[in-house]
mmCIF file of C-alpha atoms in Angstrom:
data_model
loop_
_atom_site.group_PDB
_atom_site.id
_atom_site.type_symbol
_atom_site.label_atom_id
_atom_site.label_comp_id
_atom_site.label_asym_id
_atom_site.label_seq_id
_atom_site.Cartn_x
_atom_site.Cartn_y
_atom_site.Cartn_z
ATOM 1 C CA UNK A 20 -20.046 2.067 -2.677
ATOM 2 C CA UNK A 21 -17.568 -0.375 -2.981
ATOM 3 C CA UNK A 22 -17.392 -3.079 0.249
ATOM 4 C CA UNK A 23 -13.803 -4.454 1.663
ATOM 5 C CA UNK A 24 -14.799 -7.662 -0.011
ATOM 6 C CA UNK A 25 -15.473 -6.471 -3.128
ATOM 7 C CA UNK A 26 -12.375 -4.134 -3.610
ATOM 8 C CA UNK A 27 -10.330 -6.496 -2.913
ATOM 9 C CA UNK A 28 -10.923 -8.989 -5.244
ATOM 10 C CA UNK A 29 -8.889 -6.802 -7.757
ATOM 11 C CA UNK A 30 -6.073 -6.434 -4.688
ATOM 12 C CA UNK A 31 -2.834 -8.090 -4.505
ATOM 13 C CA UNK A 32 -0.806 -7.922 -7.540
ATOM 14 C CA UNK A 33 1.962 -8.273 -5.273
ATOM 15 C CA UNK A 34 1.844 -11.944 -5.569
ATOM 16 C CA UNK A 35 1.532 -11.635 -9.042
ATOM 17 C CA UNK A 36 4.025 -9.945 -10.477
ATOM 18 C CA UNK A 37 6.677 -11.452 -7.356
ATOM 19 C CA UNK A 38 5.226 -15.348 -7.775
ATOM 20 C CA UNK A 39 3.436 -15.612 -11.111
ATOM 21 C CA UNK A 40 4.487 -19.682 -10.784
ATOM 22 C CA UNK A 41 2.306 -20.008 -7.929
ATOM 23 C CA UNK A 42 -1.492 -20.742 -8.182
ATOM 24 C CA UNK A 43 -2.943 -18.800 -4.490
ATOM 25 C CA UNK A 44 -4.803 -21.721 -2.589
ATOM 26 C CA UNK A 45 -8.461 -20.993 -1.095
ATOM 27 C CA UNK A 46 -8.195 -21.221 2.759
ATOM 28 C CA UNK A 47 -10.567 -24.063 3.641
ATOM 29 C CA UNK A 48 -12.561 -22.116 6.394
ATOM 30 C CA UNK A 49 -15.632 -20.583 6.932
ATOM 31 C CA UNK A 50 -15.570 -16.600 7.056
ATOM 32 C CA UNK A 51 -16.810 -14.461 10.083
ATOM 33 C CA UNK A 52 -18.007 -11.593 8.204
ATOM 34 C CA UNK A 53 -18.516 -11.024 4.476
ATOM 35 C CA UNK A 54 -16.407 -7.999 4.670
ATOM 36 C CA UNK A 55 -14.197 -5.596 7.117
ATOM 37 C CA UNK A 56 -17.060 -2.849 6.591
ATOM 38 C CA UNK A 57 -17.530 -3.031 9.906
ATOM 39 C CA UNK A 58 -14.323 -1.921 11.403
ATOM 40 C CA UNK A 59 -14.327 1.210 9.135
ATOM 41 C CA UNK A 60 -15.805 4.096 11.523
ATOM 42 C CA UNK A 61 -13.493 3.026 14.848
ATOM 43 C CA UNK A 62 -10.295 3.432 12.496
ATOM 44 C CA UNK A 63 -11.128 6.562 11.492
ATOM 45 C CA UNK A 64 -12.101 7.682 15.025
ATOM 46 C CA UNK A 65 -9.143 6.586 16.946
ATOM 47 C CA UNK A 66 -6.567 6.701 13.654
ATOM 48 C CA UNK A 67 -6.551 10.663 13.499
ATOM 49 C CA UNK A 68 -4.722 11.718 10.405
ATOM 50 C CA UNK A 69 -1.054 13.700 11.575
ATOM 51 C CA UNK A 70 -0.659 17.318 10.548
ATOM 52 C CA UNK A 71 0.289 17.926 6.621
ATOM 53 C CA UNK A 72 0.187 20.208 3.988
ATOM 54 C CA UNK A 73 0.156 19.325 0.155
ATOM 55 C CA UNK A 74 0.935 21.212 -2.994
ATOM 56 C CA UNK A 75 0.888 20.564 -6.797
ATOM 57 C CA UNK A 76 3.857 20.207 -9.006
ATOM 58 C CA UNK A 77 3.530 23.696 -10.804
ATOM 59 C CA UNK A 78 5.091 22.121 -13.948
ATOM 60 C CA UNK A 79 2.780 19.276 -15.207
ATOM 61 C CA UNK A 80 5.251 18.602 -17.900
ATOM 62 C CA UNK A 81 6.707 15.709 -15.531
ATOM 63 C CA UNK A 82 5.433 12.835 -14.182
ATOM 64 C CA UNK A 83 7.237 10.104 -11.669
ATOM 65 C CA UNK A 84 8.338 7.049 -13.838
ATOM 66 C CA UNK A 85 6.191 4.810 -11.594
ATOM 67 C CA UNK A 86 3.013 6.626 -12.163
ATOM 68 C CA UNK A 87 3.893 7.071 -15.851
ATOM 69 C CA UNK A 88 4.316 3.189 -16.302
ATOM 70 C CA UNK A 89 1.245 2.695 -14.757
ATOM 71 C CA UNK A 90 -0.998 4.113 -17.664
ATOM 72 C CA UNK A 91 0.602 1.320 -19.561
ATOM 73 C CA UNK A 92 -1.488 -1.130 -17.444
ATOM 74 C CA UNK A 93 -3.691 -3.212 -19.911
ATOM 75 C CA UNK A 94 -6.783 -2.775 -17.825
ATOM 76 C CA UNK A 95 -6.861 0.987 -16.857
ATOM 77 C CA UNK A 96 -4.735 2.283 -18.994
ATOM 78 C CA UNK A 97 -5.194 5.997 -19.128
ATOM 79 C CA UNK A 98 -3.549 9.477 -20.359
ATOM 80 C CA UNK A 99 -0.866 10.635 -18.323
ATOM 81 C CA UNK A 100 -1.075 14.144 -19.331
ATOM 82 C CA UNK A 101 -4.685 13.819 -16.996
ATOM 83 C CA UNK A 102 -2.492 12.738 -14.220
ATOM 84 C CA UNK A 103 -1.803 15.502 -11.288
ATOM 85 C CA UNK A 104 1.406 15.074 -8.979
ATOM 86 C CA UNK A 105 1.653 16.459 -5.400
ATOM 87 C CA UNK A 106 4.089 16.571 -3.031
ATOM 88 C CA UNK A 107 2.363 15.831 0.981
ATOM 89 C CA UNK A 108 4.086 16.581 3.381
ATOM 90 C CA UNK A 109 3.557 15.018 7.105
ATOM 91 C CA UNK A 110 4.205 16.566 10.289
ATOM 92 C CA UNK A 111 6.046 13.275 11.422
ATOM 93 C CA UNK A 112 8.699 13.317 8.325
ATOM 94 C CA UNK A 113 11.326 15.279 6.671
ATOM 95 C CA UNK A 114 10.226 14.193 2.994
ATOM 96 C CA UNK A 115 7.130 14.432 1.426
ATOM 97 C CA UNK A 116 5.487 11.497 -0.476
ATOM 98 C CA UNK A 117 5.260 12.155 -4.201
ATOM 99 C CA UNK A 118 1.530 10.482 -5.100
ATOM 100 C CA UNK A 119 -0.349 10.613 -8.606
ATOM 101 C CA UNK A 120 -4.118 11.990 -8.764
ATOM 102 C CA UNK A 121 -5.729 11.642 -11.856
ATOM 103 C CA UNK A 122 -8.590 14.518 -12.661
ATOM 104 C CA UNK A 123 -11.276 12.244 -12.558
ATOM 105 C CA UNK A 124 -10.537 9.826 -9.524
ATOM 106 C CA UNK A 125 -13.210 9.331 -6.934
ATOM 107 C CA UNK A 126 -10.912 10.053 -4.221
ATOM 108 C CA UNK A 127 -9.738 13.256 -4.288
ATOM 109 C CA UNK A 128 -5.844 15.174 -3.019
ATOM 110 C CA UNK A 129 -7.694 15.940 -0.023
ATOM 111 C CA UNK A 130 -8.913 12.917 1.223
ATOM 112 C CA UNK A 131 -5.635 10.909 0.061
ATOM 113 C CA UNK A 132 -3.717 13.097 1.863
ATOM 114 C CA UNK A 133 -5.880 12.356 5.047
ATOM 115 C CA UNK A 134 -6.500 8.596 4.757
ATOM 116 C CA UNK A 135 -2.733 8.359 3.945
ATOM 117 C CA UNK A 136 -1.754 9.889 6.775
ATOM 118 C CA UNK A 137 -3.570 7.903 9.268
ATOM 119 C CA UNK A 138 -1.666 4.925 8.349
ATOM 120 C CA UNK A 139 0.982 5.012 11.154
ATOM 121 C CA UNK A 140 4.893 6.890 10.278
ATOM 122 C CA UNK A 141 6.433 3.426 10.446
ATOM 123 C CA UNK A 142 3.731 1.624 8.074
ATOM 124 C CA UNK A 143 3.743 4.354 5.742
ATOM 125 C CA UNK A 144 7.099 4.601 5.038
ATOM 126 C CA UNK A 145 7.360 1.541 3.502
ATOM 127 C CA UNK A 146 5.794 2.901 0.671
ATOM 128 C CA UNK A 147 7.033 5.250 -1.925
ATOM 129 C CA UNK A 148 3.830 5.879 -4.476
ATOM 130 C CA UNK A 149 0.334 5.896 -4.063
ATOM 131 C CA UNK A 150 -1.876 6.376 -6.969
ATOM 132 C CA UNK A 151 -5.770 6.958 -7.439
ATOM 133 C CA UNK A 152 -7.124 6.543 -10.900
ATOM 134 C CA UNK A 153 -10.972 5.910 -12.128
ATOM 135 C CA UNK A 154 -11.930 2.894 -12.816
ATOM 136 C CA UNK A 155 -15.455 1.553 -12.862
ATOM 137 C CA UNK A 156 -14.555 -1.743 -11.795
ATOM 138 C CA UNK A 157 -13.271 -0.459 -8.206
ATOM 139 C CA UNK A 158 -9.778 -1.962 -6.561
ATOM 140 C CA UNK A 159 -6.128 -1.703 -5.392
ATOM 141 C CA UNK A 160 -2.895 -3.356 -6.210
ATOM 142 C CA UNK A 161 0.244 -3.735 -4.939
ATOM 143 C CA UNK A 162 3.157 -3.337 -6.709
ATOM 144 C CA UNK A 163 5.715 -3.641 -4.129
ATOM 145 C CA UNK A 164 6.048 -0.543 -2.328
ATOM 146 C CA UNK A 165 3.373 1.125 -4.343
ATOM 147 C CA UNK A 166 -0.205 1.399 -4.106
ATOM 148 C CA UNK A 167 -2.811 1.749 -7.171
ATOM 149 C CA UNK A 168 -5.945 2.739 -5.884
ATOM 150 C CA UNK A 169 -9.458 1.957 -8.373
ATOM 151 C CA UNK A 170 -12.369 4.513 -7.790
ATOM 152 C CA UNK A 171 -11.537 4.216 -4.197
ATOM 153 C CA UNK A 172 -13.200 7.122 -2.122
ATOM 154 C CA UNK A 173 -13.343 8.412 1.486
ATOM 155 C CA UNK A 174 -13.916 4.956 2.735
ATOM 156 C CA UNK A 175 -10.605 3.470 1.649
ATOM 157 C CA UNK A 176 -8.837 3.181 5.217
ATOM 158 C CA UNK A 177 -9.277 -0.770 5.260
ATOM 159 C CA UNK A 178 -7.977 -0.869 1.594
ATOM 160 C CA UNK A 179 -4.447 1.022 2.314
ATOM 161 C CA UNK A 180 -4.042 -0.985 5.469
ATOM 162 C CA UNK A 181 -4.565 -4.036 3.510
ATOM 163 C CA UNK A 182 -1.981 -2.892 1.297
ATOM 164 C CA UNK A 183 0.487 -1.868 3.474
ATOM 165 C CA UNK A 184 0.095 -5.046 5.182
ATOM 166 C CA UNK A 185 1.081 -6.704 1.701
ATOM 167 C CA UNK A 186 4.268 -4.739 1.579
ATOM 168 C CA UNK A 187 5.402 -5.205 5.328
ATOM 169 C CA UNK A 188 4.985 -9.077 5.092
ATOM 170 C CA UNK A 189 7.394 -8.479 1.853
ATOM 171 C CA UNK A 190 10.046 -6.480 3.259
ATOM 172 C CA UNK A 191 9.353 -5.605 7.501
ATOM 173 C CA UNK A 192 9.060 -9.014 8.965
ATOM 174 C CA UNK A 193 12.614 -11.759 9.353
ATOM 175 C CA UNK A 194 10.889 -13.760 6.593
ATOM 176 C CA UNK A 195 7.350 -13.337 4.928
ATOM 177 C CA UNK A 196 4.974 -14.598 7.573
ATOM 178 C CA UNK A 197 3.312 -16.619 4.872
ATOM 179 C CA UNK A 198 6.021 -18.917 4.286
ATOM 180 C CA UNK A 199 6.551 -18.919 8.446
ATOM 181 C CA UNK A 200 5.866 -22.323 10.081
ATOM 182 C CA UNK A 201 5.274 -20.169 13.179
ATOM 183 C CA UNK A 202 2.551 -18.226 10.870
ATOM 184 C CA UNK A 203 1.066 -21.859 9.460
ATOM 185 C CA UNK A 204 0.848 -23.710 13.265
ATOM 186 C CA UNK A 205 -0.635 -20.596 15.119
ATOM 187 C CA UNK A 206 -3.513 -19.776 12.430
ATOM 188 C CA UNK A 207 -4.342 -23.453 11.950
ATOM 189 C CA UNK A 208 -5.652 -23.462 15.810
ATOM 190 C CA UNK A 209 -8.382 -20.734 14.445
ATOM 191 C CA UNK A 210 -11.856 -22.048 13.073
ATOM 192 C CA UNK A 211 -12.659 -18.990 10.949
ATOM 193 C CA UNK A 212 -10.977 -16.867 8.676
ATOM 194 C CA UNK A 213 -11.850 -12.950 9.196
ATOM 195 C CA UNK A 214 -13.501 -12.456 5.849
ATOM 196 C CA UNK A 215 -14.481 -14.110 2.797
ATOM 197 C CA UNK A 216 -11.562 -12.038 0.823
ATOM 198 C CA UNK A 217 -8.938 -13.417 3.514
ATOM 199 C CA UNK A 218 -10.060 -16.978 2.436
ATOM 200 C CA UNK A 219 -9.065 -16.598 -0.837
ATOM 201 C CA UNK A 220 -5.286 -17.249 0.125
ATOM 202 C CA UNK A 221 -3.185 -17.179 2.970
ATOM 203 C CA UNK A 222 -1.347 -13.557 1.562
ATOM 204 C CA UNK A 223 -4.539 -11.616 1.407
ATOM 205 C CA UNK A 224 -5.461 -13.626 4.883
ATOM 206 C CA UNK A 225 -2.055 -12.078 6.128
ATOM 207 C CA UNK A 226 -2.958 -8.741 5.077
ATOM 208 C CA UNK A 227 -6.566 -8.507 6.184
ATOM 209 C CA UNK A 228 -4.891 -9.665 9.632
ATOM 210 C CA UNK A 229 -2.690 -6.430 9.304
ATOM 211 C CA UNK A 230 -6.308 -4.814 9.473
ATOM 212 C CA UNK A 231 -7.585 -6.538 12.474
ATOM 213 C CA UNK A 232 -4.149 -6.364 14.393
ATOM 214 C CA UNK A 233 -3.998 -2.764 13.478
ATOM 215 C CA UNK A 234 -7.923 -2.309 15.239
ATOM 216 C CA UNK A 235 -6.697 -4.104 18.003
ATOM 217 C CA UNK A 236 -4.025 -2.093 18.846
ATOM 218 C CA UNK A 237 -5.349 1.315 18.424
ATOM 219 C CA UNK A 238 -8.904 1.233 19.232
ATOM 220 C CA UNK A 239 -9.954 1.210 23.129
ATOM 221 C CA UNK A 240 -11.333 -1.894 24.274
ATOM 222 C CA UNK A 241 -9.963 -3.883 20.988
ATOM 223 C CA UNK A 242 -11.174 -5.958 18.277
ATOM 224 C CA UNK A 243 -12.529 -8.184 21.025
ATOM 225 C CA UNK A 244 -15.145 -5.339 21.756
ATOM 226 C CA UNK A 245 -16.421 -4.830 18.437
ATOM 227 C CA UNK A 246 -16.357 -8.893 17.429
ATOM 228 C CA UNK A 247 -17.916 -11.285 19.584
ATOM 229 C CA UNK A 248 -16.324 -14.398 18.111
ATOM 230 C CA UNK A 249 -13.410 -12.571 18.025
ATOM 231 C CA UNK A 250 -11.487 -16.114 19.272
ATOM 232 C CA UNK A 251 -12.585 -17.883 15.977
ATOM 233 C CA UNK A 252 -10.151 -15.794 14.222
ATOM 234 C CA UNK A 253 -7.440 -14.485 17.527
ATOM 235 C CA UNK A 254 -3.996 -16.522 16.435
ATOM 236 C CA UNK A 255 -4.205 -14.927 12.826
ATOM 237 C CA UNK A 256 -4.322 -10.998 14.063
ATOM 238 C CA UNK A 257 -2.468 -12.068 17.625
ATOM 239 C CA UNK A 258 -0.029 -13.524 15.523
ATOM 240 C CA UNK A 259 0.182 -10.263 13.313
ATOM 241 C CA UNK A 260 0.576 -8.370 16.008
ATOM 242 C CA UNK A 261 3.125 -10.287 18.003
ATOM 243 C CA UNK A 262 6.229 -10.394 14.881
ATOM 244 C CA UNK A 263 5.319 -6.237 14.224
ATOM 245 C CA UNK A 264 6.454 -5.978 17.490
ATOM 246 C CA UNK A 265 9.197 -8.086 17.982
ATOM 247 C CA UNK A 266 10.427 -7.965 14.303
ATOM 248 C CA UNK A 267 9.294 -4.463 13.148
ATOM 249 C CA UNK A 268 9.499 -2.071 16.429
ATOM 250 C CA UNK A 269 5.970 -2.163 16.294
ATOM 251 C CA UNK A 270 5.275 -1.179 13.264
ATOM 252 C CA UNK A 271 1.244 -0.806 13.464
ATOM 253 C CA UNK A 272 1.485 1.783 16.003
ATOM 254 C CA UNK A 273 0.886 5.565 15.317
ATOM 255 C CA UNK A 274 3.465 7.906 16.877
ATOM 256 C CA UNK A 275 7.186 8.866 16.114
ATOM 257 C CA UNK A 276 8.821 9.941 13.364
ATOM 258 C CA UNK A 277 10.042 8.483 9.902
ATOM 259 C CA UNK A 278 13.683 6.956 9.694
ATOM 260 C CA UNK A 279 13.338 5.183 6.632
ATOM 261 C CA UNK A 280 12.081 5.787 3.117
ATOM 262 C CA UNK A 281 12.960 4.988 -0.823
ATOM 263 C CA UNK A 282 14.266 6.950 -2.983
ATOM 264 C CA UNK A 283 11.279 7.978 -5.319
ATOM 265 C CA UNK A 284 11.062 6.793 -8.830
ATOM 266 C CA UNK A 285 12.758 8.894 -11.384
ATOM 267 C CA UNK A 286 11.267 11.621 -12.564
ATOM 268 C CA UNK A 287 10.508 11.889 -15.947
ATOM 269 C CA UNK A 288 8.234 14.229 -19.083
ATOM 270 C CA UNK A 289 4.616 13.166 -19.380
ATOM 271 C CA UNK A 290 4.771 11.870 -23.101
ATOM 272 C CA UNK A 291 1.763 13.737 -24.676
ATOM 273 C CA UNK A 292 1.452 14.543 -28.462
ATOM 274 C CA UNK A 293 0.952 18.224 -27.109
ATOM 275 C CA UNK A 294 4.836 18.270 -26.439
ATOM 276 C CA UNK A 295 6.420 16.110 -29.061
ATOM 277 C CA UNK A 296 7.247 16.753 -32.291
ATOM 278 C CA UNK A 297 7.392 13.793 -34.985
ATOM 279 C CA UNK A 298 8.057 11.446 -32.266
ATOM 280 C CA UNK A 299 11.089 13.361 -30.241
ATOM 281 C CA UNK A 300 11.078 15.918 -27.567
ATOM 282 C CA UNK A 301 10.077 19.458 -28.705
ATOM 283 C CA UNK A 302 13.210 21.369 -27.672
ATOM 284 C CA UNK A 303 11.291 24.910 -26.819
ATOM 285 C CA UNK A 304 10.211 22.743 -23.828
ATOM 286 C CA UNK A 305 13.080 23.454 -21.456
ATOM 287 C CA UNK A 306 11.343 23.533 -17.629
ATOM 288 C CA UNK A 307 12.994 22.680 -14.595
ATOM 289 C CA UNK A 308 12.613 18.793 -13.596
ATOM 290 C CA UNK A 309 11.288 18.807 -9.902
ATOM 291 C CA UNK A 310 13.839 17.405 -7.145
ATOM 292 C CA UNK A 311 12.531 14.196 -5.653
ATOM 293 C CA UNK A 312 15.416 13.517 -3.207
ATOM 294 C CA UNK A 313 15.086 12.193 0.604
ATOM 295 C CA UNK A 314 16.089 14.568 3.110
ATOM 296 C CA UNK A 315 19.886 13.852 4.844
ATOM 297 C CA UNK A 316 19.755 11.256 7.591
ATOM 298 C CA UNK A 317 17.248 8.595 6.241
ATOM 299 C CA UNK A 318 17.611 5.094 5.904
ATOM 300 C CA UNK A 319 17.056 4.286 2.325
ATOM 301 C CA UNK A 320 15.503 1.176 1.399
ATOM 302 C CA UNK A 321 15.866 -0.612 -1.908
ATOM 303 C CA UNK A 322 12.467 -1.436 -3.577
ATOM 304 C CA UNK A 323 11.401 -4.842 -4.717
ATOM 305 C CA UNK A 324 10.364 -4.387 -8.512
ATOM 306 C CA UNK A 325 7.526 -6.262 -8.497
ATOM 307 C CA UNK A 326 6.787 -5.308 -11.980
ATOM 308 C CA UNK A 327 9.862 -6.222 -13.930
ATOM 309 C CA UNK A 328 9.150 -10.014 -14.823
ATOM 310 C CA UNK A 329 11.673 -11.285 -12.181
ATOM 311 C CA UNK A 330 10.257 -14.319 -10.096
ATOM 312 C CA UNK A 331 10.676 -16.745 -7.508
ATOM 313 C CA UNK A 332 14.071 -17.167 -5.215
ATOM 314 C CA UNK A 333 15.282 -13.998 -6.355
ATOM 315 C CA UNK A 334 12.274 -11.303 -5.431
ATOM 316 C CA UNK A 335 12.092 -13.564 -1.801
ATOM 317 C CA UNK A 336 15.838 -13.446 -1.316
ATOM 318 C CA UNK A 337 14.846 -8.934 -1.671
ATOM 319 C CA UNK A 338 11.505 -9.812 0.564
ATOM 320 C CA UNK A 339 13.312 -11.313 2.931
ATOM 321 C CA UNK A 340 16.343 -8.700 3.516
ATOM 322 C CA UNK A 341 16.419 -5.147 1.611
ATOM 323 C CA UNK A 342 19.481 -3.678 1.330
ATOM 324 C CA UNK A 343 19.848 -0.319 3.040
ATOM 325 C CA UNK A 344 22.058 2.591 3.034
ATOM 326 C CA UNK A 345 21.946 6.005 4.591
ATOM 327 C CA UNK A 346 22.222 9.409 2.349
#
């Protein structure tokens, strides 16, 4: 099994692809725990998973462009005709979320569709794709507002909360929190960092916080009753917790209902040698291409394309403000 600490190490491509320039800088602190192991069972207990219902696109013949692109990726690069798109559907929103399943991932529709929807309405609609592919050296990435999940299994709560906390510093918050000077003068009063992932830079710092702020708010009694030195680390996750809320309509909390999504990625044919012919389309195939659109009424977000090679002042001008519209 795969710790916090150890998936995360292949984590945040977020600042990757959105800051290539930038070198992340080791936090020079000492870590309270090795990992966030430890916080696993209480977010399961008191983050029950909303009513849902899931189905399989009947026509495998398409694929969402975002999950297609992704078997590109030089390091898990797989076939996309292996790939198996569902539509879930939460009690708490009008639209389902179109996610990727390939045959042989560790975690399976089922439990995606569970884990996913513990991650509170206002969290999880900041993200449009989630995919779970094998890969035997375990991880997640963030691509934005999309998640890649590694041979994750039924323990990957702390690893979508981690991502999702990623995405909301991009795009929730007034500014990303690690750029903040509120964010740098509160945390620098803390001795400790929570884990030694967090330590690695202040943006996987900020979204292990989204983990511990998250604990704190929904678990009786708080992260101060599961962690004794639970001050060492307090302004990092208090801070958190403090800009979801005054920023983000508290953002962390389960309850309500979606208002906001983005559109999904286009849909397009799974390019297998099964249904081409010398290189171009095999006309017999003629099937219907599945409808992706929001439901009337949303707020539609534009995505940051973290993966397009753009960099610098122009993705944090996006982070910073996304444009919205209503359908």
């Amino acid at each position: 099994m795969y710790t916090t600490s150890t998936i995360a190490f292949g984590i945040s491509l977020l600042a990757t692809f959105a800051y290539p320039q930038e070198i992340p800088q080791p936090i020079d602190k000492p870590i309270l725990h090795e990992d966030l192991d430890y916080l696993k069972d209480n977010l399961l207990k008191y983050m029950p998973t909303v009513g849902r219902n899931f189905d399989q696109w009947s026509d495998q013949d398409w694929i969402p462009q975002w999950c297609l692109d992704r078997s590109k990726d030089e390091n898990d690069a797989f076939n996309p005709a292996d790939i198996r798109t569902y539509n879930i559907r939460y009690d708490d929103c009008e639209s389902p979320w179109v996610v990727c399943v390939h045959k042989d991932s560790k975690m399976s529709i089922d439990t995606l569709a569970d884990l996913f929807g513990r991650v509170p309405v206002g969290s999880r609609s900041y993200i449009r794709h989630v995919l779970s592919i094998p890969n035997e050296a375990g991880g997640a990435a963030n691509y934005g507002n999309d998640i890649k999940l590694l041979q994750i299994g039924d323990d990957g709560l702390q690893v979508l909360l981690h991502e999702v906390g990623h995405t909301l510093d991009a795009q929730a918050y007034a500014e990303p929190l690690y750029k903040s000077d509120n964010w740098k003068e509160k945390t620098s009063r803390d001795s400790h960092v929570p884990d030694r992932y967090a330590a690695t830079s202040q943006r996987e710092d900020i979204a292990q916080s989204h983990v511990l702020a998250t604990y704190n708010l929904v678990v009786p009694g708080g992260f101060e009753d599961r962690e004794p030195r639970w001050e060492e680390v307090r302004n990092q996750y208090e801070t958190v917790q403090t800009v979801q809320r005054e920023q983000a309509n508290n953002i962390l909390v389960p309850g309500g209902r979606c208002q906001k999504r983005f559109i999904n990625s286009e849909v397009v044919r799974v390019p297998t040698g099964k249904r081409l012919l010398k290189g171009r389309w095999a006309p017999w195939r003629r099937s219907e291409k599945p409808d992706v659109s929001l439901a009337k009424g949303l707020e539609v977000l534009e995505t940051l394309d973290f993966d397009s090679g753009k960099c610098g002042e122009d993705i944090e001008s996006q982070a910073w403000g996304p444009a919205r519209k209503h359908l």
